Amino acid sequence: MMMPHLMQAIIYGIGGYMAVYMLLRPAALLDAISTGPGMGKAGWAFHQKHYKLTYPVLGALLVVLGLAVAQVT
């Protein structure tokens, strides 16, 4: 029963990391709003400029996915 709490803590951690990153680098928030959803040309440009945001978040989401799969199986 510990796994859902761990996944929830990781997701809240992601949100906190993103909020702090956006507060420290306001240009990232403006870039994210102007980019919009998706990984077209603008999305890849955002990723290349703000990889310190996108890689840790992607890694943490993959951990959450792994925990969810482990919980189901």
PDB file of N, CA and C in Angstrom:
ATOM      1  N   MET A   1       0.809  -1.211   0.000  1.00  0.00           N
ATOM      2  CA  MET A   1       0.000   0.000   0.000  1.00  0.00           C
ATOM      3  C   MET A   1       0.849   1.271   0.000  1.00  0.00           C
ATOM      4  N   MET A   2       2.145   1.098   0.084  1.00  0.00           N
ATOM      5  CA  MET A   2       3.049   2.243   0.119  1.00  0.00           C
ATOM      6  C   MET A   2       3.241   2.847  -1.274  1.00  0.00           C
ATOM      7  N   MET A   3       3.043   2.034  -2.306  1.00  0.00           N
ATOM      8  CA  MET A   3       3.347   2.475  -3.667  1.00  0.00           C
ATOM      9  C   MET A   3       2.508   3.685  -4.114  1.00  0.00           C
ATOM     10  N   PRO A   4       1.193   3.721  -3.868  1.00  0.00           N
ATOM     11  CA  PRO A   4       0.441   4.921  -4.296  1.00  0.00           C
ATOM     12  C   PRO A   4       0.939   6.194  -3.628  1.00  0.00           C
ATOM     13  N   HIS A   5       1.340   6.089  -2.358  1.00  0.00           N
ATOM     14  CA  HIS A   5       1.849   7.273  -1.664  1.00  0.00           C
ATOM     15  C   HIS A   5       3.182   7.720  -2.257  1.00  0.00           C
ATOM     16  N   LEU A   6       4.004   6.765  -2.634  1.00  0.00           N
ATOM     17  CA  LEU A   6       5.284   7.085  -3.258  1.00  0.00           C
ATOM     18  C   LEU A   6       5.066   7.749  -4.615  1.00  0.00           C
ATOM     19  N   MET A   7       4.149   7.205  -5.406  1.00  0.00           N
ATOM     20  CA  MET A   7       3.867   7.802  -6.715  1.00  0.00           C
ATOM     21  C   MET A   7       3.316   9.214  -6.547  1.00  0.00           C
ATOM     22  N   GLN A   8       2.435   9.405  -5.568  1.00  0.00           N
ATOM     23  CA  GLN A   8       1.871  10.723  -5.321  1.00  0.00           C
ATOM     24  C   GLN A   8       2.964  11.698  -4.885  1.00  0.00           C
ATOM     25  N   ALA A   9       3.872  11.252  -4.038  1.00  0.00           N
ATOM     26  CA  ALA A   9       4.963  12.118  -3.595  1.00  0.00           C
ATOM     27  C   ALA A   9       5.868  12.507  -4.762  1.00  0.00           C
ATOM     28  N   ILE A  10       6.137  11.572  -5.659  1.00  0.00           N
ATOM     29  CA  ILE A  10       6.974  11.876  -6.829  1.00  0.00           C
ATOM     30  C   ILE A  10       6.277  12.890  -7.730  1.00  0.00           C
ATOM     31  N   ILE A  11       4.978  12.718  -7.935  1.00  0.00           N
ATOM     32  CA  ILE A  11       4.227  13.649  -8.793  1.00  0.00           C
ATOM     33  C   ILE A  11       4.203  15.040  -8.172  1.00  0.00           C
ATOM     34  N   TYR A  12       3.996  15.127  -6.859  1.00  0.00           N
ATOM     35  CA  TYR A  12       4.046  16.435  -6.195  1.00  0.00           C
ATOM     36  C   TYR A  12       5.447  17.028  -6.272  1.00  0.00           C
ATOM     37  N   GLY A  13       6.457  16.173  -6.192  1.00  0.00           N
ATOM     38  CA  GLY A  13       7.833  16.636  -6.337  1.00  0.00           C
ATOM     39  C   GLY A  13       8.086  17.216  -7.717  1.00  0.00           C
ATOM     40  N   ILE A  14       7.529  16.575  -8.737  1.00  0.00           N
ATOM     41  CA  ILE A  14       7.644  17.095 -10.102  1.00  0.00           C
ATOM     42  C   ILE A  14       7.019  18.486 -10.184  1.00  0.00           C
ATOM     43  N   GLY A  15       5.822  18.619  -9.627  1.00  0.00           N
ATOM     44  CA  GLY A  15       5.145  19.920  -9.649  1.00  0.00           C
ATOM     45  C   GLY A  15       5.943  20.990  -8.924  1.00  0.00           C
ATOM     46  N   GLY A  16       6.516  20.632  -7.786  1.00  0.00           N
ATOM     47  CA  GLY A  16       7.333  21.583  -7.041  1.00  0.00           C
ATOM     48  C   GLY A  16       8.585  21.974  -7.802  1.00  0.00           C
ATOM     49  N   TYR A  17       9.241  20.990  -8.414  1.00  0.00           N
ATOM     50  CA  TYR A  17      10.447  21.272  -9.190  1.00  0.00           C
ATOM     51  C   TYR A  17      10.123  22.203 -10.358  1.00  0.00           C
ATOM     52  N   MET A  18       9.016  21.912 -11.039  1.00  0.00           N
ATOM     53  CA  MET A  18       8.637  22.761 -12.171  1.00  0.00           C
ATOM     54  C   MET A  18       8.318  24.182 -11.710  1.00  0.00           C
ATOM     55  N   ALA A  19       7.613  24.302 -10.586  1.00  0.00           N
ATOM     56  CA  ALA A  19       7.257  25.634 -10.083  1.00  0.00           C
ATOM     57  C   ALA A  19       8.509  26.432  -9.713  1.00  0.00           C
ATOM     58  N   VAL A  20       9.444  25.800  -9.018  1.00  0.00           N
ATOM     59  CA  VAL A  20      10.676  26.495  -8.643  1.00  0.00           C
ATOM     60  C   VAL A  20      11.478  26.870  -9.881  1.00  0.00           C
ATOM     61  N   TYR A  21      11.550  25.950 -10.849  1.00  0.00           N
ATOM     62  CA  TYR A  21      12.290  26.235 -12.085  1.00  0.00           C
ATOM     63  C   TYR A  21      11.679  27.440 -12.797  1.00  0.00           C
ATOM     64  N   MET A  22      10.357  27.473 -12.875  1.00  0.00           N
ATOM     65  CA  MET A  22       9.684  28.573 -13.575  1.00  0.00           C
ATOM     66  C   MET A  22       9.837  29.891 -12.810  1.00  0.00           C
ATOM     67  N   LEU A  23       9.874  29.820 -11.479  1.00  0.00           N
ATOM     68  CA  LEU A  23      10.067  31.050 -10.699  1.00  0.00           C
ATOM     69  C   LEU A  23      11.482  31.597 -10.861  1.00  0.00           C
ATOM     70  N   LEU A  24      12.454  30.688 -10.899  1.00  0.00           N
ATOM     71  CA  LEU A  24      13.839  31.130 -11.042  1.00  0.00           C
ATOM     72  C   LEU A  24      14.184  31.540 -12.467  1.00  0.00           C
ATOM     73  N   ARG A  25      13.473  30.973 -13.415  1.00  0.00           N
ATOM     74  CA  ARG A  25      13.704  31.298 -14.828  1.00  0.00           C
ATOM     75  C   ARG A  25      12.372  31.653 -15.489  1.00  0.00           C
ATOM     76  N   PRO A  26      11.901  32.895 -15.299  1.00  0.00           N
ATOM     77  CA  PRO A  26      10.597  33.287 -15.837  1.00  0.00           C
ATOM     78  C   PRO A  26      10.505  33.151 -17.357  1.00  0.00           C
ATOM     79  N   ALA A  27      11.628  33.214 -18.042  1.00  0.00           N
ATOM     80  CA  ALA A  27      11.599  33.050 -19.503  1.00  0.00           C
ATOM     81  C   ALA A  27      11.091  31.659 -19.871  1.00  0.00           C
ATOM     82  N   ALA A  28      11.352  30.666 -19.015  1.00  0.00           N
ATOM     83  CA  ALA A  28      10.878  29.311 -19.286  1.00  0.00           C
ATOM     84  C   ALA A  28       9.356  29.262 -19.266  1.00  0.00           C
ATOM     85  N   LEU A  29       8.746  29.980 -18.332  1.00  0.00           N
ATOM     86  CA  LEU A  29       7.276  30.012 -18.279  1.00  0.00           C
ATOM     87  C   LEU A  29       6.712  30.672 -19.529  1.00  0.00           C
ATOM     88  N   LEU A  30       7.308  31.776 -19.940  1.00  0.00           N
ATOM     89  CA  LEU A  30       6.843  32.451 -21.157  1.00  0.00           C
ATOM     90  C   LEU A  30       7.048  31.565 -22.382  1.00  0.00           C
ATOM     91  N   ASP A  31       8.186  30.877 -22.440  1.00  0.00           N
ATOM     92  CA  ASP A  31       8.442  29.961 -23.551  1.00  0.00           C
ATOM     93  C   ASP A  31       7.429  28.818 -23.564  1.00  0.00           C
ATOM     94  N   ALA A  32       7.103  28.293 -22.373  1.00  0.00           N
ATOM     95  CA  ALA A  32       6.149  27.183 -22.295  1.00  0.00           C
ATOM     96  C   ALA A  32       4.766  27.625 -22.746  1.00  0.00           C
ATOM     97  N   ILE A  33       4.357  28.822 -22.355  1.00  0.00           N
ATOM     98  CA  ILE A  33       3.038  29.321 -22.762  1.00  0.00           C
ATOM     99  C   ILE A  33       3.004  29.579 -24.258  1.00  0.00           C
ATOM    100  N   SER A  34       4.045  30.159 -24.794  1.00  0.00           N
ATOM    101  CA  SER A  34       4.050  30.474 -26.222  1.00  0.00           C
ATOM    102  C   SER A  34       4.222  29.231 -27.092  1.00  0.00           C
ATOM    103  N   THR A  35       4.866  28.184 -26.543  1.00  0.00           N
ATOM    104  CA  THR A  35       5.081  26.960 -27.314  1.00  0.00           C
ATOM    105  C   THR A  35       3.785  26.202 -27.515  1.00  0.00           C
ATOM    106  N   GLY A  36       2.993  26.098 -26.463  1.00  0.00           N
ATOM    107  CA  GLY A  36       1.760  25.331 -26.537  1.00  0.00           C
ATOM    108  C   GLY A  36       2.050  23.839 -26.438  1.00  0.00           C
ATOM    109  N   PRO A  37       1.003  23.017 -26.578  1.00  0.00           N
ATOM    110  CA  PRO A  37       1.178  21.574 -26.442  1.00  0.00           C
ATOM    111  C   PRO A  37       1.834  20.950 -27.666  1.00  0.00           C
ATOM    112  N   GLY A  38       2.381  19.777 -27.465  1.00  0.00           N
ATOM    113  CA  GLY A  38       2.939  19.036 -28.587  1.00  0.00           C
ATOM    114  C   GLY A  38       4.438  19.198 -28.717  1.00  0.00           C
ATOM    115  N   MET A  39       5.002  18.343 -29.544  1.00  0.00           N
ATOM    116  CA  MET A  39       6.451  18.357 -29.744  1.00  0.00           C
ATOM    117  C   MET A  39       6.777  18.650 -31.207  1.00  0.00           C
ATOM    118  N   GLY A  40       6.171  19.688 -31.730  1.00  0.00           N
ATOM    119  CA  GLY A  40       6.535  20.137 -33.060  1.00  0.00           C
ATOM    120  C   GLY A  40       7.864  20.886 -32.994  1.00  0.00           C
ATOM    121  N   LYS A  41       8.084  21.724 -33.965  1.00  0.00           N
ATOM    122  CA  LYS A  41       9.340  22.484 -34.017  1.00  0.00           C
ATOM    123  C   LYS A  41       9.497  23.364 -32.774  1.00  0.00           C
ATOM    124  N   ALA A  42       8.424  24.000 -32.350  1.00  0.00           N
ATOM    125  CA  ALA A  42       8.494  24.863 -31.163  1.00  0.00           C
ATOM    126  C   ALA A  42       8.731  24.046 -29.897  1.00  0.00           C
ATOM    127  N   GLY A  43       8.141  22.863 -29.810  1.00  0.00           N
ATOM    128  CA  GLY A  43       8.340  22.002 -28.645  1.00  0.00           C
ATOM    129  C   GLY A  43       9.775  21.533 -28.513  1.00  0.00           C
ATOM    130  N   TRP A  44      10.370  21.162 -29.641  1.00  0.00           N
ATOM    131  CA  TRP A  44      11.778  20.738 -29.604  1.00  0.00           C
ATOM    132  C   TRP A  44      12.691  21.894 -29.260  1.00  0.00           C
ATOM    133  N   ALA A  45      12.368  23.086 -29.729  1.00  0.00           N
ATOM    134  CA  ALA A  45      13.165  24.262 -29.383  1.00  0.00           C
ATOM    135  C   ALA A  45      13.091  24.528 -27.878  1.00  0.00           C
ATOM    136  N   PHE A  46      11.883  24.361 -27.296  1.00  0.00           N
ATOM    137  CA  PHE A  46      11.735  24.534 -25.849  1.00  0.00           C
ATOM    138  C   PHE A  46      12.577  23.498 -25.101  1.00  0.00           C
ATOM    139  N   HIS A  47      12.517  22.256 -25.563  1.00  0.00           N
ATOM    140  CA  HIS A  47      13.270  21.178 -24.915  1.00  0.00           C
ATOM    141  C   HIS A  47      14.773  21.448 -24.956  1.00  0.00           C
ATOM    142  N   GLN A  48      15.270  21.900 -26.091  1.00  0.00           N
ATOM    143  CA  GLN A  48      16.703  22.165 -26.213  1.00  0.00           C
ATOM    144  C   GLN A  48      17.139  23.331 -25.328  1.00  0.00           C
ATOM    145  N   LYS A  49      16.271  24.300 -25.161  1.00  0.00           N
ATOM    146  CA  LYS A  49      16.618  25.473 -24.359  1.00  0.00           C
ATOM    147  C   LYS A  49      16.477  25.187 -22.861  1.00  0.00           C
ATOM    148  N   HIS A  50      15.502  24.369 -22.493  1.00  0.00           N
ATOM    149  CA  HIS A  50      15.195  24.128 -21.078  1.00  0.00           C
ATOM    150  C   HIS A  50      15.321  22.647 -20.736  1.00  0.00           C
ATOM    151  N   TYR A  51      16.385  22.001 -21.198  1.00  0.00           N
ATOM    152  CA  TYR A  51      16.561  20.572 -20.959  1.00  0.00           C
ATOM    153  C   TYR A  51      16.730  20.256 -19.475  1.00  0.00           C
ATOM    154  N   LYS A  52      17.159  21.227 -18.668  1.00  0.00           N
ATOM    155  CA  LYS A  52      17.281  20.994 -17.226  1.00  0.00           C
ATOM    156  C   LYS A  52      15.911  20.856 -16.573  1.00  0.00           C
ATOM    157  N   LEU A  53      14.880  21.254 -17.268  1.00  0.00           N
ATOM    158  CA  LEU A  53      13.514  21.051 -16.797  1.00  0.00           C
ATOM    159  C   LEU A  53      12.933  19.770 -17.373  1.00  0.00           C
ATOM    160  N   THR A  54      13.109  19.560 -18.674  1.00  0.00           N
ATOM    161  CA  THR A  54      12.410  18.457 -19.331  1.00  0.00           C
ATOM    162  C   THR A  54      12.991  17.089 -18.997  1.00  0.00           C
ATOM    163  N   TYR A  55      14.302  16.943 -18.903  1.00  0.00           N
ATOM    164  CA  TYR A  55      14.880  15.621 -18.621  1.00  0.00           C
ATOM    165  C   TYR A  55      14.543  15.107 -17.224  1.00  0.00           C
ATOM    166  N   PRO A  56      14.709  15.907 -16.157  1.00  0.00           N
ATOM    167  CA  PRO A  56      14.338  15.382 -14.835  1.00  0.00           C
ATOM    168  C   PRO A  56      12.851  15.044 -14.717  1.00  0.00           C
ATOM    169  N   VAL A  57      12.006  15.870 -15.331  1.00  0.00           N
ATOM    170  CA  VAL A  57      10.565  15.594 -15.279  1.00  0.00           C
ATOM    171  C   VAL A  57      10.251  14.312 -16.031  1.00  0.00           C
ATOM    172  N   LEU A  58      10.838  14.120 -17.193  1.00  0.00           N
ATOM    173  CA  LEU A  58      10.616  12.887 -17.955  1.00  0.00           C
ATOM    174  C   LEU A  58      11.112  11.681 -17.169  1.00  0.00           C
ATOM    175  N   GLY A  59      12.272  11.786 -16.560  1.00  0.00           N
ATOM    176  CA  GLY A  59      12.802  10.679 -15.765  1.00  0.00           C
ATOM    177  C   GLY A  59      11.893  10.335 -14.598  1.00  0.00           C
ATOM    178  N   ALA A  60      11.406  11.339 -13.891  1.00  0.00           N
ATOM    179  CA  ALA A  60      10.511  11.091 -12.761  1.00  0.00           C
ATOM    180  C   ALA A  60       9.189  10.481 -13.226  1.00  0.00           C
ATOM    181  N   LEU A  61       8.672  10.930 -14.359  1.00  0.00           N
ATOM    182  CA  LEU A  61       7.431  10.348 -14.880  1.00  0.00           C
ATOM    183  C   LEU A  61       7.632   8.893 -15.304  1.00  0.00           C
ATOM    184  N   LEU A  62       8.801   8.571 -15.813  1.00  0.00           N
ATOM    185  CA  LEU A  62       9.084   7.172 -16.153  1.00  0.00           C
ATOM    186  C   LEU A  62       9.168   6.309 -14.897  1.00  0.00           C
ATOM    187  N   VAL A  63       9.689   6.859 -13.815  1.00  0.00           N
ATOM    188  CA  VAL A  63       9.704   6.135 -12.539  1.00  0.00           C
ATOM    189  C   VAL A  63       8.275   5.885 -12.069  1.00  0.00           C
ATOM    190  N   VAL A  64       7.423   6.900 -12.158  1.00  0.00           N
ATOM    191  CA  VAL A  64       6.010   6.736 -11.767  1.00  0.00           C
ATOM    192  C   VAL A  64       5.343   5.679 -12.638  1.00  0.00           C
ATOM    193  N   LEU A  65       5.617   5.696 -13.936  1.00  0.00           N
ATOM    194  CA  LEU A  65       5.050   4.688 -14.830  1.00  0.00           C
ATOM    195  C   LEU A  65       5.523   3.284 -14.433  1.00  0.00           C
ATOM    196  N   GLY A  66       6.808   3.169 -14.146  1.00  0.00           N
ATOM    197  CA  GLY A  66       7.337   1.867 -13.711  1.00  0.00           C
ATOM    198  C   GLY A  66       6.694   1.380 -12.425  1.00  0.00           C
ATOM    199  N   LEU A  67       6.495   2.278 -11.473  1.00  0.00           N
ATOM    200  CA  LEU A  67       5.832   1.901 -10.226  1.00  0.00           C
ATOM    201  C   LEU A  67       4.392   1.482 -10.463  1.00  0.00           C
ATOM    202  N   ALA A  68       3.705   2.195 -11.367  1.00  0.00           N
ATOM    203  CA  ALA A  68       2.308   1.849 -11.672  1.00  0.00           C
ATOM    204  C   ALA A  68       2.230   0.469 -12.320  1.00  0.00           C
ATOM    205  N   VAL A  69       3.139   0.181 -13.232  1.00  0.00           N
ATOM    206  CA  VAL A  69       3.150  -1.132 -13.879  1.00  0.00           C
ATOM    207  C   VAL A  69       3.483  -2.210 -12.861  1.00  0.00           C
ATOM    208  N   ALA A  70       4.432  -1.933 -11.983  1.00  0.00           N
ATOM    209  CA  ALA A  70       4.802  -2.913 -10.962  1.00  0.00           C
ATOM    210  C   ALA A  70       3.647  -3.169  -9.998  1.00  0.00           C
ATOM    211  N   GLN A  71       2.842  -2.162  -9.754  1.00  0.00           N
ATOM    212  CA  GLN A  71       1.710  -2.324  -8.855  1.00  0.00           C
ATOM    213  C   GLN A  71       0.604  -3.165  -9.491  1.00  0.00           C
ATOM    214  N   VAL A  72       0.435  -3.030 -10.795  1.00  0.00           N
ATOM    215  CA  VAL A  72      -0.620  -3.772 -11.500  1.00  0.00           C
ATOM    216  C   VAL A  72      -0.241  -5.222 -11.665  1.00  0.00           C
ATOM    217  N   THR A  73       1.042  -5.464 -11.959  1.00  0.00           N
ATOM    218  CA  THR A  73       1.448  -6.861 -12.211  1.00  0.00           C
ATOM    219  C   THR A  73       1.766  -7.623 -10.964  1.00  0.00           C
TER     220      THR A  73
END
